[in-house]
């Protein structure tokens, strides 16, 4: 019987063998399944932090919610360094080029340097950021502590991202998912220790997550450096002008995209913060609960980056278009199911996160608004992964800038005045549907030049 595990299917892709429609779908699911679990585990960690800290009261929940958008911005602004080299690794592996080892080392040292630099800057700014965001005086101290601990852990957060992306670029999505699940259990253990046993409150939630990230990042990095068949080898980076230039071309737009997205979350939080602590907490919990629903999109995006990247390296231009549209359809279908589930389960999700009825009820309302945006949001997420696999990070940055800052933020500022948090999330719903549409248009244009090429399926 023919072996149909992930490694063998990717080997067939690299060797130029035919892949039937069924086999293509199988490869997508084999790669996206573990990637979904990995993304889900990260979101569960956020739920753990929010739920355990939320049990301390509305102020504790709001203190984390106030700076959560800032942590996304800080982390996101640094991820370009990861993508700049992980995309090159996937393409090198597809081309059967041993330079993947050197590329992964270059990414490692750059990520650590950026993590230390940005982390230190974040610690210095942590007392001021909650004030700039308009937080109430009762939550400023806890917000500052939570943000400072996050910035302290940033080198390990980025190291974890580097290891996950490198393993995924080599086609190994299973190990990162298993370790991220273990990280969730460690997060629960450490959070309980720091929040309740050591009585550190909100700062304890940050310490718990920090220590869990350290454990995960060190284990996965060891596997990349010494165990993975495509990536193990010398620790010397062997920098080359070509790889640095290519990393800059891929990584800079990717970081700009994340800055565009992250800064919009900060601005959105600033809009919401004027509505009071109940709205801040409900907004934070709803975003965390919603993030459970778009994990299928991110899982498919991770699979897309691997498949499209290795297709590109192997010169399988014929297969790229087929796989791109197939991944997109699968991702949108999964996200549609997630939207339905979110609409139905909204009361249970909010009930897990907060015991405060006012916060829970407001969160349920906005989650049900957002459920109708999940399919098109899924399209934008998956297409970002597809374009990234091709080495195109420029257009996702441009489209996100157009959609978020020209549609979401102005509408949220306008609608939140008469409708409160309800109006802000209506604006988010409109923008996510618009974003999905323009990403689909971009995907069609990207592959239109291949429309006349011969396909290569059985």
PDB file of N, CA and C in Angstrom, residues 43-134:
ATOM      1  N   UNK A  43      -4.595  30.116  21.710  1.00  0.00           N
ATOM      2  CA  UNK A  43      -5.815  30.832  22.088  1.00  0.00           C
ATOM      3  C   UNK A  43      -6.332  30.358  23.442  1.00  0.00           C
ATOM      4  N   UNK A  44      -6.220  29.062  23.686  1.00  0.00           N
ATOM      5  CA  UNK A  44      -6.656  28.527  24.974  1.00  0.00           C
ATOM      6  C   UNK A  44      -5.829  29.133  26.106  1.00  0.00           C
ATOM      7  N   UNK A  45      -4.536  29.377  25.826  1.00  0.00           N
ATOM      8  CA  UNK A  45      -3.715  30.039  26.836  1.00  0.00           C
ATOM      9  C   UNK A  45      -4.269  31.429  27.164  1.00  0.00           C
ATOM     10  N   UNK A  46      -4.721  32.138  26.132  1.00  0.00           N
ATOM     11  CA  UNK A  46      -5.321  33.452  26.368  1.00  0.00           C
ATOM     12  C   UNK A  46      -6.608  33.316  27.172  1.00  0.00           C
ATOM     13  N   UNK A  47      -7.386  32.276  26.857  1.00  0.00           N
ATOM     14  CA  UNK A  47      -8.609  32.019  27.619  1.00  0.00           C
ATOM     15  C   UNK A  47      -8.290  31.698  29.082  1.00  0.00           C
ATOM     16  N   UNK A  48      -7.224  30.928  29.281  1.00  0.00           N
ATOM     17  CA  UNK A  48      -6.818  30.572  30.641  1.00  0.00           C
ATOM     18  C   UNK A  48      -6.451  31.824  31.425  1.00  0.00           C
ATOM     19  N   UNK A  49      -5.613  32.662  30.809  1.00  0.00           N
ATOM     20  CA  UNK A  49      -5.226  33.910  31.474  1.00  0.00           C
ATOM     21  C   UNK A  49      -6.445  34.765  31.782  1.00  0.00           C
ATOM     22  N   UNK A  50      -7.306  34.924  30.763  1.00  0.00           N
ATOM     23  CA  UNK A  50      -8.478  35.778  30.939  1.00  0.00           C
ATOM     24  C   UNK A  50      -9.423  35.210  31.987  1.00  0.00           C
ATOM     25  N   UNK A  51      -9.675  33.907  31.920  1.00  0.00           N
ATOM     26  CA  UNK A  51     -10.613  33.285  32.846  1.00  0.00           C
ATOM     27  C   UNK A  51     -10.109  33.278  34.273  1.00  0.00           C
ATOM     28  N   UNK A  52      -8.837  32.918  34.470  1.00  0.00           N
ATOM     29  CA  UNK A  52      -8.294  32.840  35.826  1.00  0.00           C
ATOM     30  C   UNK A  52      -8.138  34.236  36.426  1.00  0.00           C
ATOM     31  N   UNK A  53      -7.684  35.193  35.609  1.00  0.00           N
ATOM     32  CA  UNK A  53      -7.586  36.563  36.107  1.00  0.00           C
ATOM     33  C   UNK A  53      -8.966  37.179  36.261  1.00  0.00           C
ATOM     34  N   UNK A  54      -9.891  36.817  35.362  1.00  0.00           N
ATOM     35  CA  UNK A  54     -11.252  37.343  35.426  1.00  0.00           C
ATOM     36  C   UNK A  54     -11.977  36.949  36.695  1.00  0.00           C
ATOM     37  N   UNK A  55     -11.579  35.811  37.265  1.00  0.00           N
ATOM     38  CA  UNK A  55     -12.211  35.386  38.516  1.00  0.00           C
ATOM     39  C   UNK A  55     -11.871  36.326  39.665  1.00  0.00           C
ATOM     40  N   UNK A  56     -10.869  37.183  39.454  1.00  0.00           N
ATOM     41  CA  UNK A  56     -10.493  38.147  40.484  1.00  0.00           C
ATOM     42  C   UNK A  56     -11.348  39.403  40.450  1.00  0.00           C
ATOM     43  N   UNK A  57     -12.193  39.550  39.393  1.00  0.00           N
ATOM     44  CA  UNK A  57     -13.079  40.697  39.304  1.00  0.00           C
ATOM     45  C   UNK A  57     -12.961  41.442  37.990  1.00  0.00           C
ATOM     46  N   UNK A  58     -13.866  42.387  37.783  1.00  0.00           N
ATOM     47  CA  UNK A  58     -13.937  43.127  36.516  1.00  0.00           C
ATOM     48  C   UNK A  58     -12.687  43.967  36.286  1.00  0.00           C
ATOM     49  N   UNK A  59     -12.114  44.557  37.326  1.00  0.00           N
ATOM     50  CA  UNK A  59     -10.926  45.389  37.153  1.00  0.00           C
ATOM     51  C   UNK A  59      -9.727  44.565  36.687  1.00  0.00           C
ATOM     52  N   UNK A  60      -9.584  43.355  37.249  1.00  0.00           N
ATOM     53  CA  UNK A  60      -8.477  42.491  36.833  1.00  0.00           C
ATOM     54  C   UNK A  60      -8.615  42.114  35.366  1.00  0.00           C
ATOM     55  N   UNK A  61      -9.847  41.781  34.951  1.00  0.00           N
ATOM     56  CA  UNK A  61     -10.088  41.435  33.550  1.00  0.00           C
ATOM     57  C   UNK A  61      -9.819  42.624  32.640  1.00  0.00           C
ATOM     58  N   UNK A  62     -10.270  43.800  33.056  1.00  0.00           N
ATOM     59  CA  UNK A  62     -10.080  44.996  32.237  1.00  0.00           C
ATOM     60  C   UNK A  62      -8.610  45.378  32.140  1.00  0.00           C
ATOM     61  N   UNK A  63      -7.834  45.117  33.187  1.00  0.00           N
ATOM     62  CA  UNK A  63      -6.413  45.480  33.166  1.00  0.00           C
ATOM     63  C   UNK A  63      -5.658  44.676  32.122  1.00  0.00           C
ATOM     64  N   UNK A  64      -6.036  43.406  31.940  1.00  0.00           N
ATOM     65  CA  UNK A  64      -5.420  42.596  30.890  1.00  0.00           C
ATOM     66  C   UNK A  64      -5.971  43.005  29.532  1.00  0.00           C
ATOM     67  N   UNK A  65      -7.284  43.225  29.476  1.00  0.00           N
ATOM     68  CA  UNK A  65      -7.906  43.606  28.216  1.00  0.00           C
ATOM     69  C   UNK A  65      -7.368  44.910  27.662  1.00  0.00           C
ATOM     70  N   UNK A  66      -7.005  45.837  28.549  1.00  0.00           N
ATOM     71  CA  UNK A  66      -6.533  47.135  28.103  1.00  0.00           C
ATOM     72  C   UNK A  66      -5.233  47.026  27.306  1.00  0.00           C
ATOM     73  N   UNK A  67      -4.329  46.121  27.732  1.00  0.00           N
ATOM     74  CA  UNK A  67      -3.012  46.040  27.083  1.00  0.00           C
ATOM     75  C   UNK A  67      -2.880  44.841  26.149  1.00  0.00           C
ATOM     76  N   UNK A  68      -3.937  44.047  26.002  1.00  0.00           N
ATOM     77  CA  UNK A  68      -3.837  42.860  25.137  1.00  0.00           C
ATOM     78  C   UNK A  68      -3.537  43.259  23.695  1.00  0.00           C
ATOM     79  N   UNK A  69      -4.160  44.349  23.235  1.00  0.00           N
ATOM     80  CA  UNK A  69      -3.881  44.806  21.872  1.00  0.00           C
ATOM     81  C   UNK A  69      -2.434  45.262  21.729  1.00  0.00           C
ATOM     82  N   UNK A  70      -1.865  45.805  22.789  1.00  0.00           N
ATOM     83  CA  UNK A  70      -0.460  46.240  22.751  1.00  0.00           C
ATOM     84  C   UNK A  70       0.482  45.044  22.679  1.00  0.00           C
ATOM     85  N   UNK A  71       0.149  43.967  23.379  1.00  0.00           N
ATOM     86  CA  UNK A  71       0.995  42.773  23.300  1.00  0.00           C
ATOM     87  C   UNK A  71       0.946  42.178  21.896  1.00  0.00           C
ATOM     88  N   UNK A  72      -0.234  42.206  21.255  1.00  0.00           N
ATOM     89  CA  UNK A  72      -0.339  41.726  19.863  1.00  0.00           C
ATOM     90  C   UNK A  72       0.505  42.591  18.939  1.00  0.00           C
ATOM     91  N   UNK A  73       0.469  43.907  19.158  1.00  0.00           N
ATOM     92  CA  UNK A  73       1.234  44.816  18.313  1.00  0.00           C
ATOM     93  C   UNK A  73       2.732  44.569  18.469  1.00  0.00           C
ATOM     94  N   UNK A  74       3.188  44.430  19.705  1.00  0.00           N
ATOM     95  CA  UNK A  74       4.611  44.205  19.956  1.00  0.00           C
ATOM     96  C   UNK A  74       5.066  42.887  19.331  1.00  0.00           C
ATOM     97  N   UNK A  75       4.303  41.839  19.580  1.00  0.00           N
ATOM     98  CA  UNK A  75       4.656  40.527  19.025  1.00  0.00           C
ATOM     99  C   UNK A  75       4.596  40.546  17.505  1.00  0.00           C
ATOM    100  N   UNK A  76       3.513  41.108  16.969  1.00  0.00           N
ATOM    101  CA  UNK A  76       3.323  41.113  15.524  1.00  0.00           C
ATOM    102  C   UNK A  76       4.393  41.888  14.786  1.00  0.00           C
ATOM    103  N   UNK A  77       4.839  42.994  15.376  1.00  0.00           N
ATOM    104  CA  UNK A  77       5.843  43.822  14.711  1.00  0.00           C
ATOM    105  C   UNK A  77       7.174  43.111  14.574  1.00  0.00           C
ATOM    106  N   UNK A  78       7.375  42.071  15.375  1.00  0.00           N
ATOM    107  CA  UNK A  78       8.645  41.333  15.344  1.00  0.00           C
ATOM    108  C   UNK A  78       8.590  40.084  14.465  1.00  0.00           C
ATOM    109  N   UNK A  79       7.404  39.677  14.046  1.00  0.00           N
ATOM    110  CA  UNK A  79       7.278  38.391  13.360  1.00  0.00           C
ATOM    111  C   UNK A  79       7.812  38.412  11.934  1.00  0.00           C
ATOM    112  N   UNK A  80       8.036  39.598  11.371  1.00  0.00           N
ATOM    113  CA  UNK A  80       8.607  39.655  10.030  1.00  0.00           C
ATOM    114  C   UNK A  80       9.943  38.944   9.952  1.00  0.00           C
ATOM    115  N   UNK A  81      10.732  39.040  11.042  1.00  0.00           N
ATOM    116  CA  UNK A  81      12.023  38.349  11.073  1.00  0.00           C
ATOM    117  C   UNK A  81      11.844  36.845  10.965  1.00  0.00           C
ATOM    118  N   UNK A  82      10.770  36.320  11.559  1.00  0.00           N
ATOM    119  CA  UNK A  82      10.480  34.890  11.479  1.00  0.00           C
ATOM    120  C   UNK A  82      10.072  34.510  10.062  1.00  0.00           C
ATOM    121  N   UNK A  83       9.096  35.234   9.495  1.00  0.00           N
ATOM    122  CA  UNK A  83       8.589  34.907   8.162  1.00  0.00           C
ATOM    123  C   UNK A  83       9.654  35.119   7.083  1.00  0.00           C
ATOM    124  N   UNK A  84      10.522  36.120   7.280  1.00  0.00           N
ATOM    125  CA  UNK A  84      11.544  36.399   6.293  1.00  0.00           C
ATOM    126  C   UNK A  84      12.430  35.207   6.005  1.00  0.00           C
ATOM    127  N   UNK A  85      12.638  34.364   7.024  1.00  0.00           N
ATOM    128  CA  UNK A  85      13.491  33.192   6.841  1.00  0.00           C
ATOM    129  C   UNK A  85      12.699  31.886   6.721  1.00  0.00           C
ATOM    130  N   UNK A  86      11.521  31.797   7.363  1.00  0.00           N
ATOM    131  CA  UNK A  86      10.751  30.546   7.266  1.00  0.00           C
ATOM    132  C   UNK A  86      10.229  30.322   5.850  1.00  0.00           C
ATOM    133  N   UNK A  87       9.829  31.405   5.154  1.00  0.00           N
ATOM    134  CA  UNK A  87       9.384  31.273   3.767  1.00  0.00           C
ATOM    135  C   UNK A  87      10.539  30.796   2.891  1.00  0.00           C
ATOM    136  N   UNK A  88      11.712  31.378   3.106  1.00  0.00           N
ATOM    137  CA  UNK A  88      12.885  30.945   2.346  1.00  0.00           C
ATOM    138  C   UNK A  88      13.234  29.490   2.642  1.00  0.00           C
ATOM    139  N   UNK A  89      13.061  29.070   3.886  1.00  0.00           N
ATOM    140  CA  UNK A  89      13.331  27.675   4.250  1.00  0.00           C
ATOM    141  C   UNK A  89      12.393  26.724   3.512  1.00  0.00           C
ATOM    142  N   UNK A  90      11.103  27.054   3.481  1.00  0.00           N
ATOM    143  CA  UNK A  90      10.130  26.197   2.786  1.00  0.00           C
ATOM    144  C   UNK A  90      10.481  26.085   1.309  1.00  0.00           C
ATOM    145  N   UNK A  91      10.847  27.212   0.703  1.00  0.00           N
ATOM    146  CA  UNK A  91      11.193  27.186  -0.718  1.00  0.00           C
ATOM    147  C   UNK A  91      12.493  26.426  -0.956  1.00  0.00           C
ATOM    148  N   UNK A  92      13.476  26.564  -0.044  1.00  0.00           N
ATOM    149  CA  UNK A  92      14.737  25.840  -0.189  1.00  0.00           C
ATOM    150  C   UNK A  92      14.525  24.334  -0.042  1.00  0.00           C
ATOM    151  N   UNK A  93      13.672  23.941   0.898  1.00  0.00           N
ATOM    152  CA  UNK A  93      13.382  22.521   1.085  1.00  0.00           C
ATOM    153  C   UNK A  93      12.666  21.966  -0.138  1.00  0.00           C
ATOM    154  N   UNK A  94      11.742  22.765  -0.702  1.00  0.00           N
ATOM    155  CA  UNK A  94      11.063  22.352  -1.926  1.00  0.00           C
ATOM    156  C   UNK A  94      12.024  22.156  -3.081  1.00  0.00           C
ATOM    157  N   UNK A  95      13.082  22.976  -3.117  1.00  0.00           N
ATOM    158  CA  UNK A  95      14.091  22.878  -4.174  1.00  0.00           C
ATOM    159  C   UNK A  95      15.186  21.861  -3.835  1.00  0.00           C
ATOM    160  N   UNK A  96      15.045  21.190  -2.675  1.00  0.00           N
ATOM    161  CA  UNK A  96      16.045  20.220  -2.195  1.00  0.00           C
ATOM    162  C   UNK A  96      17.413  20.880  -2.034  1.00  0.00           C
ATOM    163  N   UNK A  97      17.370  22.095  -1.495  1.00  0.00           N
ATOM    164  CA  UNK A  97      18.565  22.905  -1.289  1.00  0.00           C
ATOM    165  C   UNK A  97      18.955  22.829   0.192  1.00  0.00           C
ATOM    166  N   UNK A  98      20.184  22.424   0.479  1.00  0.00           N
ATOM    167  CA  UNK A  98      20.640  22.275   1.855  1.00  0.00           C
ATOM    168  C   UNK A  98      20.852  23.616   2.554  1.00  0.00           C
ATOM    169  N   UNK A  99      20.678  24.707   1.841  1.00  0.00           N
ATOM    170  CA  UNK A  99      20.826  26.031   2.435  1.00  0.00           C
ATOM    171  C   UNK A  99      19.756  26.328   3.480  1.00  0.00           C
ATOM    172  N   UNK A 100      18.737  25.461   3.596  1.00  0.00           N
ATOM    173  CA  UNK A 100      17.681  25.656   4.595  1.00  0.00           C
ATOM    174  C   UNK A 100      18.252  25.719   6.006  1.00  0.00           C
ATOM    175  N   UNK A 101      19.312  24.960   6.269  1.00  0.00           N
ATOM    176  CA  UNK A 101      19.928  24.961   7.598  1.00  0.00           C
ATOM    177  C   UNK A 101      20.492  26.341   7.921  1.00  0.00           C
ATOM    178  N   UNK A 102      21.251  26.910   6.977  1.00  0.00           N
ATOM    179  CA  UNK A 102      21.832  28.235   7.203  1.00  0.00           C
ATOM    180  C   UNK A 102      20.749  29.297   7.362  1.00  0.00           C
ATOM    181  N   UNK A 103      19.696  29.186   6.560  1.00  0.00           N
ATOM    182  CA  UNK A 103      18.606  30.153   6.641  1.00  0.00           C
ATOM    183  C   UNK A 103      17.936  30.122   8.005  1.00  0.00           C
ATOM    184  N   UNK A 104      17.732  28.927   8.544  1.00  0.00           N
ATOM    185  CA  UNK A 104      17.084  28.827   9.855  1.00  0.00           C
ATOM    186  C   UNK A 104      17.954  29.435  10.948  1.00  0.00           C
ATOM    187  N   UNK A 105      19.278  29.280  10.842  1.00  0.00           N
ATOM    188  CA  UNK A 105      20.175  29.855  11.858  1.00  0.00           C
ATOM    189  C   UNK A 105      20.181  31.390  11.770  1.00  0.00           C
ATOM    190  N   UNK A 106      20.170  31.910  10.553  1.00  0.00           N
ATOM    191  CA  UNK A 106      20.114  33.357  10.393  1.00  0.00           C
ATOM    192  C   UNK A 106      18.862  33.918  11.063  1.00  0.00           C
ATOM    193  N   UNK A 107      17.746  33.237  10.842  1.00  0.00           N
ATOM    194  CA  UNK A 107      16.494  33.661  11.467  1.00  0.00           C
ATOM    195  C   UNK A 107      16.567  33.604  12.979  1.00  0.00           C
ATOM    196  N   UNK A 108      17.202  32.567  13.515  1.00  0.00           N
ATOM    197  CA  UNK A 108      17.306  32.391  14.961  1.00  0.00           C
ATOM    198  C   UNK A 108      18.009  33.579  15.616  1.00  0.00           C
ATOM    199  N   UNK A 109      19.171  33.938  15.117  1.00  0.00           N
ATOM    200  CA  UNK A 109      19.947  34.994  15.757  1.00  0.00           C
ATOM    201  C   UNK A 109      19.289  36.351  15.592  1.00  0.00           C
ATOM    202  N   UNK A 110      18.659  36.574  14.450  1.00  0.00           N
ATOM    203  CA  UNK A 110      17.967  37.842  14.252  1.00  0.00           C
ATOM    204  C   UNK A 110      16.761  37.960  15.182  1.00  0.00           C
ATOM    205  N   UNK A 111      16.017  36.881  15.338  1.00  0.00           N
ATOM    206  CA  UNK A 111      14.836  36.871  16.210  1.00  0.00           C
ATOM    207  C   UNK A 111      15.230  37.149  17.658  1.00  0.00           C
ATOM    208  N   UNK A 112      16.305  36.520  18.123  1.00  0.00           N
ATOM    209  CA  UNK A 112      16.738  36.741  19.503  1.00  0.00           C
ATOM    210  C   UNK A 112      17.187  38.190  19.717  1.00  0.00           C
ATOM    211  N   UNK A 113      17.902  38.746  18.739  1.00  0.00           N
ATOM    212  CA  UNK A 113      18.355  40.132  18.871  1.00  0.00           C
ATOM    213  C   UNK A 113      17.174  41.095  18.914  1.00  0.00           C
ATOM    214  N   UNK A 114      16.203  40.876  18.033  1.00  0.00           N
ATOM    215  CA  UNK A 114      15.025  41.743  18.001  1.00  0.00           C
ATOM    216  C   UNK A 114      14.216  41.590  19.287  1.00  0.00           C
ATOM    217  N   UNK A 115      14.061  40.352  19.759  1.00  0.00           N
ATOM    218  CA  UNK A 115      13.303  40.113  20.984  1.00  0.00           C
ATOM    219  C   UNK A 115      13.893  40.834  22.183  1.00  0.00           C
ATOM    220  N   UNK A 116      15.225  40.815  22.299  1.00  0.00           N
ATOM    221  CA  UNK A 116      15.882  41.498  23.412  1.00  0.00           C
ATOM    222  C   UNK A 116      15.718  43.018  23.305  1.00  0.00           C
ATOM    223  N   UNK A 117      15.901  43.545  22.102  1.00  0.00           N
ATOM    224  CA  UNK A 117      15.823  44.993  21.906  1.00  0.00           C
ATOM    225  C   UNK A 117      14.410  45.525  22.128  1.00  0.00           C
ATOM    226  N   UNK A 118      13.418  44.905  21.456  1.00  0.00           N
ATOM    227  CA  UNK A 118      12.038  45.380  21.581  1.00  0.00           C
ATOM    228  C   UNK A 118      11.490  45.103  22.975  1.00  0.00           C
ATOM    229  N   UNK A 119      11.893  43.967  23.565  1.00  0.00           N
ATOM    230  CA  UNK A 119      11.451  43.645  24.922  1.00  0.00           C
ATOM    231  C   UNK A 119      11.909  44.684  25.926  1.00  0.00           C
ATOM    232  N   UNK A 120      13.179  45.102  25.809  1.00  0.00           N
ATOM    233  CA  UNK A 120      13.702  46.128  26.715  1.00  0.00           C
ATOM    234  C   UNK A 120      12.967  47.447  26.530  1.00  0.00           C
ATOM    235  N   UNK A 121      12.728  47.821  25.272  1.00  0.00           N
ATOM    236  CA  UNK A 121      11.995  49.058  24.999  1.00  0.00           C
ATOM    237  C   UNK A 121      10.582  48.984  25.573  1.00  0.00           C
ATOM    238  N   UNK A 122       9.932  47.819  25.427  1.00  0.00           N
ATOM    239  CA  UNK A 122       8.581  47.648  25.955  1.00  0.00           C
ATOM    240  C   UNK A 122       8.520  47.769  27.464  1.00  0.00           C
ATOM    241  N   UNK A 123       9.533  47.230  28.149  1.00  0.00           N
ATOM    242  CA  UNK A 123       9.582  47.334  29.611  1.00  0.00           C
ATOM    243  C   UNK A 123       9.686  48.802  30.035  1.00  0.00           C
ATOM    244  N   UNK A 124      10.516  49.558  29.329  1.00  0.00           N
ATOM    245  CA  UNK A 124      10.687  50.978  29.661  1.00  0.00           C
ATOM    246  C   UNK A 124       9.405  51.772  29.435  1.00  0.00           C
ATOM    247  N   UNK A 125       8.609  51.366  28.416  1.00  0.00           N
ATOM    248  CA  UNK A 125       7.383  52.103  28.087  1.00  0.00           C
ATOM    249  C   UNK A 125       6.148  51.573  28.814  1.00  0.00           C
ATOM    250  N   UNK A 126       6.262  50.431  29.487  1.00  0.00           N
ATOM    251  CA  UNK A 126       5.083  49.789  30.090  1.00  0.00           C
ATOM    252  C   UNK A 126       4.326  50.667  31.090  1.00  0.00           C
ATOM    253  N   UNK A 127       4.968  51.572  31.836  1.00  0.00           N
ATOM    254  CA  UNK A 127       4.175  52.428  32.734  1.00  0.00           C
ATOM    255  C   UNK A 127       3.336  53.468  31.997  1.00  0.00           C
ATOM    256  N   UNK A 128       3.714  53.783  30.759  1.00  0.00           N
ATOM    257  CA  UNK A 128       3.058  54.873  30.035  1.00  0.00           C
ATOM    258  C   UNK A 128       1.964  54.386  29.082  1.00  0.00           C
ATOM    259  N   UNK A 129       2.117  53.175  28.542  1.00  0.00           N
ATOM    260  CA  UNK A 129       1.175  52.687  27.526  1.00  0.00           C
ATOM    261  C   UNK A 129      -0.256  52.599  28.052  1.00  0.00           C
ATOM    262  N   UNK A 130      -0.517  52.033  29.251  1.00  0.00           N
ATOM    263  CA  UNK A 130      -1.900  51.997  29.744  1.00  0.00           C
ATOM    264  C   UNK A 130      -2.518  53.392  29.889  1.00  0.00           C
ATOM    265  N   UNK A 131      -1.692  54.379  30.234  1.00  0.00           N
ATOM    266  CA  UNK A 131      -2.186  55.760  30.345  1.00  0.00           C
ATOM    267  C   UNK A 131      -2.551  56.289  28.968  1.00  0.00           C
ATOM    268  N   UNK A 132      -1.694  56.036  27.976  1.00  0.00           N
ATOM    269  CA  UNK A 132      -1.977  56.488  26.611  1.00  0.00           C
ATOM    270  C   UNK A 132      -3.259  55.862  26.061  1.00  0.00           C
ATOM    271  N   UNK A 133      -3.542  54.636  26.534  1.00  0.00           N
ATOM    272  CA  UNK A 133      -4.736  53.941  26.055  1.00  0.00           C
ATOM    273  C   UNK A 133      -6.011  54.397  26.750  1.00  0.00           C
ATOM    274  N   UNK A 134      -5.882  55.274  27.712  1.00  0.00           N
ATOM    275  CA  UNK A 134      -7.061  55.837  28.370  1.00  0.00           C
ATOM    276  C   UNK A 134      -7.648  54.954  29.450  1.00  0.00           C
TER     277      UNK A 134
END
